[in-house]
Short mmCIF file of C-alpha atoms in Angstrom, two decimals:
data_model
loop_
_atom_site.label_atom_id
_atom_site.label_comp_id
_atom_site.label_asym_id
_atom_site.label_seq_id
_atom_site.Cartn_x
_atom_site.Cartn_y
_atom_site.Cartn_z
CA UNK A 1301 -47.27 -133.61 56.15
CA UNK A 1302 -48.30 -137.13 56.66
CA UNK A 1303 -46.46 -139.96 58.54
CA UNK A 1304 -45.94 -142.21 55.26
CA UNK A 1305 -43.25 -140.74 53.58
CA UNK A 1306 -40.97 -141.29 57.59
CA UNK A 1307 -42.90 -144.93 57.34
CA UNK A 1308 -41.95 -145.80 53.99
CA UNK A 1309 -38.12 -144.67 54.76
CA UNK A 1310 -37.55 -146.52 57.95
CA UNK A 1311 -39.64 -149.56 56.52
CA UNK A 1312 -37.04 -149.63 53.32
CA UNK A 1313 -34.04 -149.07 55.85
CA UNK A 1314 -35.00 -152.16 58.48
CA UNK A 1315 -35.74 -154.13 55.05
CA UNK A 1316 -32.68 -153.48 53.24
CA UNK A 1317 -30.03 -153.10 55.74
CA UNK A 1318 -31.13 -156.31 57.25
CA UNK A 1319 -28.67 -158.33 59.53
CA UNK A 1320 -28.19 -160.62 62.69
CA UNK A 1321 -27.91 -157.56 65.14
CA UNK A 1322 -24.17 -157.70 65.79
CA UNK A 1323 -24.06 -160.71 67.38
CA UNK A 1324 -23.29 -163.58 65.09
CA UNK A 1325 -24.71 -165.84 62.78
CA UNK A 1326 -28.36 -167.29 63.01
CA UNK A 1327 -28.54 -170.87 61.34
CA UNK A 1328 -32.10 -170.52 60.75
CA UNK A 1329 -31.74 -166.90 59.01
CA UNK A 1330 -29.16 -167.63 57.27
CA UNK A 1331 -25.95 -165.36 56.57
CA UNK A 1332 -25.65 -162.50 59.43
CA UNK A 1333 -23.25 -159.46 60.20
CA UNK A 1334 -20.15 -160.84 62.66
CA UNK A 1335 -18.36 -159.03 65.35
CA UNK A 1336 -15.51 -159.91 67.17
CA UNK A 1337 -13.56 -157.88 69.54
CA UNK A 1338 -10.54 -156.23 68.47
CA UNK A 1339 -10.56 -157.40 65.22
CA UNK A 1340 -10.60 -153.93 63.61
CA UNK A 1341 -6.56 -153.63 62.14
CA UNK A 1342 -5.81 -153.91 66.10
CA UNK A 1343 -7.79 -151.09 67.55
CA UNK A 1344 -9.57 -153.16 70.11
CA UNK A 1345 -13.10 -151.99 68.16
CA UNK A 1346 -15.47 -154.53 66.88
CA UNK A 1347 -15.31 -155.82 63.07
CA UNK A 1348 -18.17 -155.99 61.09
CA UNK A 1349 -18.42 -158.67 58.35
CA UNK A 1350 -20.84 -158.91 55.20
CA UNK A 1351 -23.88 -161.19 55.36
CA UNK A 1352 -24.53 -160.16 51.45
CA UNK A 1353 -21.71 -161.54 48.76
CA UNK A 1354 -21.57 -160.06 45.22
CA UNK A 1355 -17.99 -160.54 42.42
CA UNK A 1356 -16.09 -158.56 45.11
CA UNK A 1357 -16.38 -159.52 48.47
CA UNK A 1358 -17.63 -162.95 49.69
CA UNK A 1359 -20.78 -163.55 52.57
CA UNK A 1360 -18.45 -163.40 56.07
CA UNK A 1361 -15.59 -161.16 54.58
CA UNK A 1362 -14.46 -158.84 56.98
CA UNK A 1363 -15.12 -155.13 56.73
CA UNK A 1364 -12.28 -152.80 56.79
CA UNK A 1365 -13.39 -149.77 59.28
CA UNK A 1366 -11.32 -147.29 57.88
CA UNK A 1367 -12.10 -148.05 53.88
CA UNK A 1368 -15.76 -149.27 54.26
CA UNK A 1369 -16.88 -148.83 50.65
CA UNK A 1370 -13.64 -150.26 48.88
CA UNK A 1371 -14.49 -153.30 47.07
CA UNK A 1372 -17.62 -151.37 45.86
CA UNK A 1373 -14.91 -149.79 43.57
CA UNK A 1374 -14.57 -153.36 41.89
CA UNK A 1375 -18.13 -153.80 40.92
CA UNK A 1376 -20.07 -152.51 38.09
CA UNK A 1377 -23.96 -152.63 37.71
CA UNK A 1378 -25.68 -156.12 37.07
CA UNK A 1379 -29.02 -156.49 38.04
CA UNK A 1380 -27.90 -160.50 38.80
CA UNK A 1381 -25.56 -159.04 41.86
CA UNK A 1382 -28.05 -156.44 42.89
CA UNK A 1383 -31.35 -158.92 43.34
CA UNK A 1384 -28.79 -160.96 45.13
CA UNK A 1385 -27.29 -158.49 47.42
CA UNK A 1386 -31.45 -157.34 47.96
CA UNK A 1387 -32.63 -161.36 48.16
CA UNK A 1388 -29.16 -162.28 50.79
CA UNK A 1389 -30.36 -158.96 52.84
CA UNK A 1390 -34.18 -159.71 52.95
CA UNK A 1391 -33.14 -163.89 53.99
CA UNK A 1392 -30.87 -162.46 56.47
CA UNK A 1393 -34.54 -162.00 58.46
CA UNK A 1394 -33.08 -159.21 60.99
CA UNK A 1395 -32.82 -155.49 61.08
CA UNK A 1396 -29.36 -153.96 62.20
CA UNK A 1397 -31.63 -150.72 63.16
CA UNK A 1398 -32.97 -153.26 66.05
CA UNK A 1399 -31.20 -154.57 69.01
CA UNK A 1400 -27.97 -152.56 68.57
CA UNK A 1401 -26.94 -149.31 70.26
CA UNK A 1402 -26.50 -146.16 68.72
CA UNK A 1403 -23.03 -146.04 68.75
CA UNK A 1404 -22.29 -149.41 67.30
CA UNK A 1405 -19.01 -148.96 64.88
CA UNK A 1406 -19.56 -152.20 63.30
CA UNK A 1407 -23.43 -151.42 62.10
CA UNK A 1408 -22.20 -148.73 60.40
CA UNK A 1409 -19.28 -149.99 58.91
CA UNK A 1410 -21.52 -152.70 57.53
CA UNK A 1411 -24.09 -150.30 56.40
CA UNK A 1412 -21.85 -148.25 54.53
CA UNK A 1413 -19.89 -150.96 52.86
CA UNK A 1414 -23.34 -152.36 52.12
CA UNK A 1415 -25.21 -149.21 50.71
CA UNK A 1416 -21.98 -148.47 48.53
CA UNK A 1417 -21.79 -151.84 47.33
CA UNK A 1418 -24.95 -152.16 46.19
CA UNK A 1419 -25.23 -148.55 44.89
CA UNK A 1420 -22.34 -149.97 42.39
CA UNK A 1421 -24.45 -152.62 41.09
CA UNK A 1422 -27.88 -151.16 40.94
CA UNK A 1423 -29.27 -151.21 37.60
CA UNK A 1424 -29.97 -148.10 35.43
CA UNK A 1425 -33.25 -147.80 36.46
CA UNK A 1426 -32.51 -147.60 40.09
CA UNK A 1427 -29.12 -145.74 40.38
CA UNK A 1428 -30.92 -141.74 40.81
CA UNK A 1429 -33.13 -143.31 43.44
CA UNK A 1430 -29.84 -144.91 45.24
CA UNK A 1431 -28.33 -141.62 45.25
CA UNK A 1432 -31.25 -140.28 47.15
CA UNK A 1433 -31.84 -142.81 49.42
CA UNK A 1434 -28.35 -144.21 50.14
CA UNK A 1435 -27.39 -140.89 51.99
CA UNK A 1436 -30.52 -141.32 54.16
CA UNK A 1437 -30.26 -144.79 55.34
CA UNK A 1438 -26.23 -144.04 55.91
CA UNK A 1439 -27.05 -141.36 58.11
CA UNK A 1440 -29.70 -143.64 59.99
CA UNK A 1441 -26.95 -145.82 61.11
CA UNK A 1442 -23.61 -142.89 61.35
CA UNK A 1443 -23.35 -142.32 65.40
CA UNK A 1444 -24.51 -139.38 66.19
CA UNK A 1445 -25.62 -137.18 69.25
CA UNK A 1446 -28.75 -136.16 67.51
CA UNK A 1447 -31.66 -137.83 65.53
CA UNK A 1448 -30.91 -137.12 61.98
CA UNK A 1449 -33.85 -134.63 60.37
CA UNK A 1450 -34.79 -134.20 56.75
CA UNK A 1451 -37.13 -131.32 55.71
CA UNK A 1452 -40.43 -132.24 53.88
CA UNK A 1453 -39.07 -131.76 50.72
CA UNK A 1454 -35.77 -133.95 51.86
CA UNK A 1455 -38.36 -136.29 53.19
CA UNK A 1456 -40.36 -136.68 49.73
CA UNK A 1457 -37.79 -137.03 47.70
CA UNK A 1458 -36.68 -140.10 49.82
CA UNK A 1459 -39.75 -141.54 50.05
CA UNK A 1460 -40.23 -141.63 46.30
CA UNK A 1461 -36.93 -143.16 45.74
CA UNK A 1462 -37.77 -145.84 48.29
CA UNK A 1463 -41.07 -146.18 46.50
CA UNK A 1464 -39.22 -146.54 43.09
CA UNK A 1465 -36.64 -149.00 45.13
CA UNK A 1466 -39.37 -151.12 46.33
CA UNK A 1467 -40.82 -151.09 42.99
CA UNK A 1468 -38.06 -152.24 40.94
CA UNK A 1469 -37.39 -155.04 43.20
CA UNK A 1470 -40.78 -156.33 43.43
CA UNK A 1471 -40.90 -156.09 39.28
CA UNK A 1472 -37.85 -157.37 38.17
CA UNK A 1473 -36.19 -159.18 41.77
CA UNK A 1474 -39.45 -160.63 42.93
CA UNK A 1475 -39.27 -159.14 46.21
CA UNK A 1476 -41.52 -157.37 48.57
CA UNK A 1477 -39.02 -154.87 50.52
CA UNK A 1478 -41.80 -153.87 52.62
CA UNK A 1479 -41.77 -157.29 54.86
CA UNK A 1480 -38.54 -158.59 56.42
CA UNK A 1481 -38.36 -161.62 54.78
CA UNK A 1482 -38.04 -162.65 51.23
CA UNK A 1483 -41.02 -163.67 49.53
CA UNK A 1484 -39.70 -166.28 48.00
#
């Protein structure tokens, strides 16, 4: 098996779950993923906040560690929220995959609350492809003692829902998810 489909997948995961790695905001970058110590309901763990906004949760809102993917229960799909959430990510100009450590609590709080979020808004067209690739970049992020591993067939069938991912946002969005910036 070739090396693209394991290319195209981590290329689609450092685009779309973009972010200042855990350390604060970037003024040139624009919105990043916060932590602060013991911020998490007072466990003395870090806090993660959201550098994308959409009609339930604002840019900077805290991320609640225990119920990561509970205001994506409040949203409902718009292809308005979704570019956004994709255009905020992209501008955000970092990956959370880079600089962090593999056990970092607050990238995958963020990722979760992130990948369900915008799950919830994805248009139509997109939604089967989410459910394919949302469980891959989620386990990307999850700490874990091992690598994750996918089979070939696993591996296709996320590669061609990144493909149809990237895709949709270049048509309708206007963005190239292959770079980590927005090309706008």
């Amino acid at each position: 098996m070739s090396r693209a489909p394991t290319l195209a997948i981590t290329a689609i995961a450092v685009a779309l779950v973009s972010t200042a790695a855990c350390t604060g905001t970037n003024a040139s970058s624009g919105p990043a993923m916060s932590v602060s110590s013991g911020a998490a309901a007072g466990s003395g763990a870090t806090a993660a906040a959201r550098w994308w906004s959409n009609s339930a949760a604002a840019a900077g809102s805290t991320i609640d560690p225990a119920r990561p993917s509970a205001a994506a229960a409040k949203l409902s799909r718009s292809r308005t929220q979704y570019c956004q959430m994709l255009t905020q990510t992209l501008q955000s100009g970092r990956s959370v995959l880079a600089g962090v450590g593999a056990q970092d609590p607050a990238r995958s709080t963020a990722t979760i609350a992130f990948v369900a979020e915008l799950q919830r808004v994805a248009p139509a067209e997109v939604s089967t492809a989410w459910d394919t690739l949302a469980p891959a970049l989620v386990r990307l992020v999850k700490p874990a003692t091992t690598p994750p591993t996918a089979d070939a067939a696993d591996a296709a069938k996320t590669a061609s829902a990144a493909k149809t991912i990237a895709d949709d946002a270049k048509a309708h969005c206007n963005l190239d998810l292959s770079r980590s910036s927005s090309s706008k």
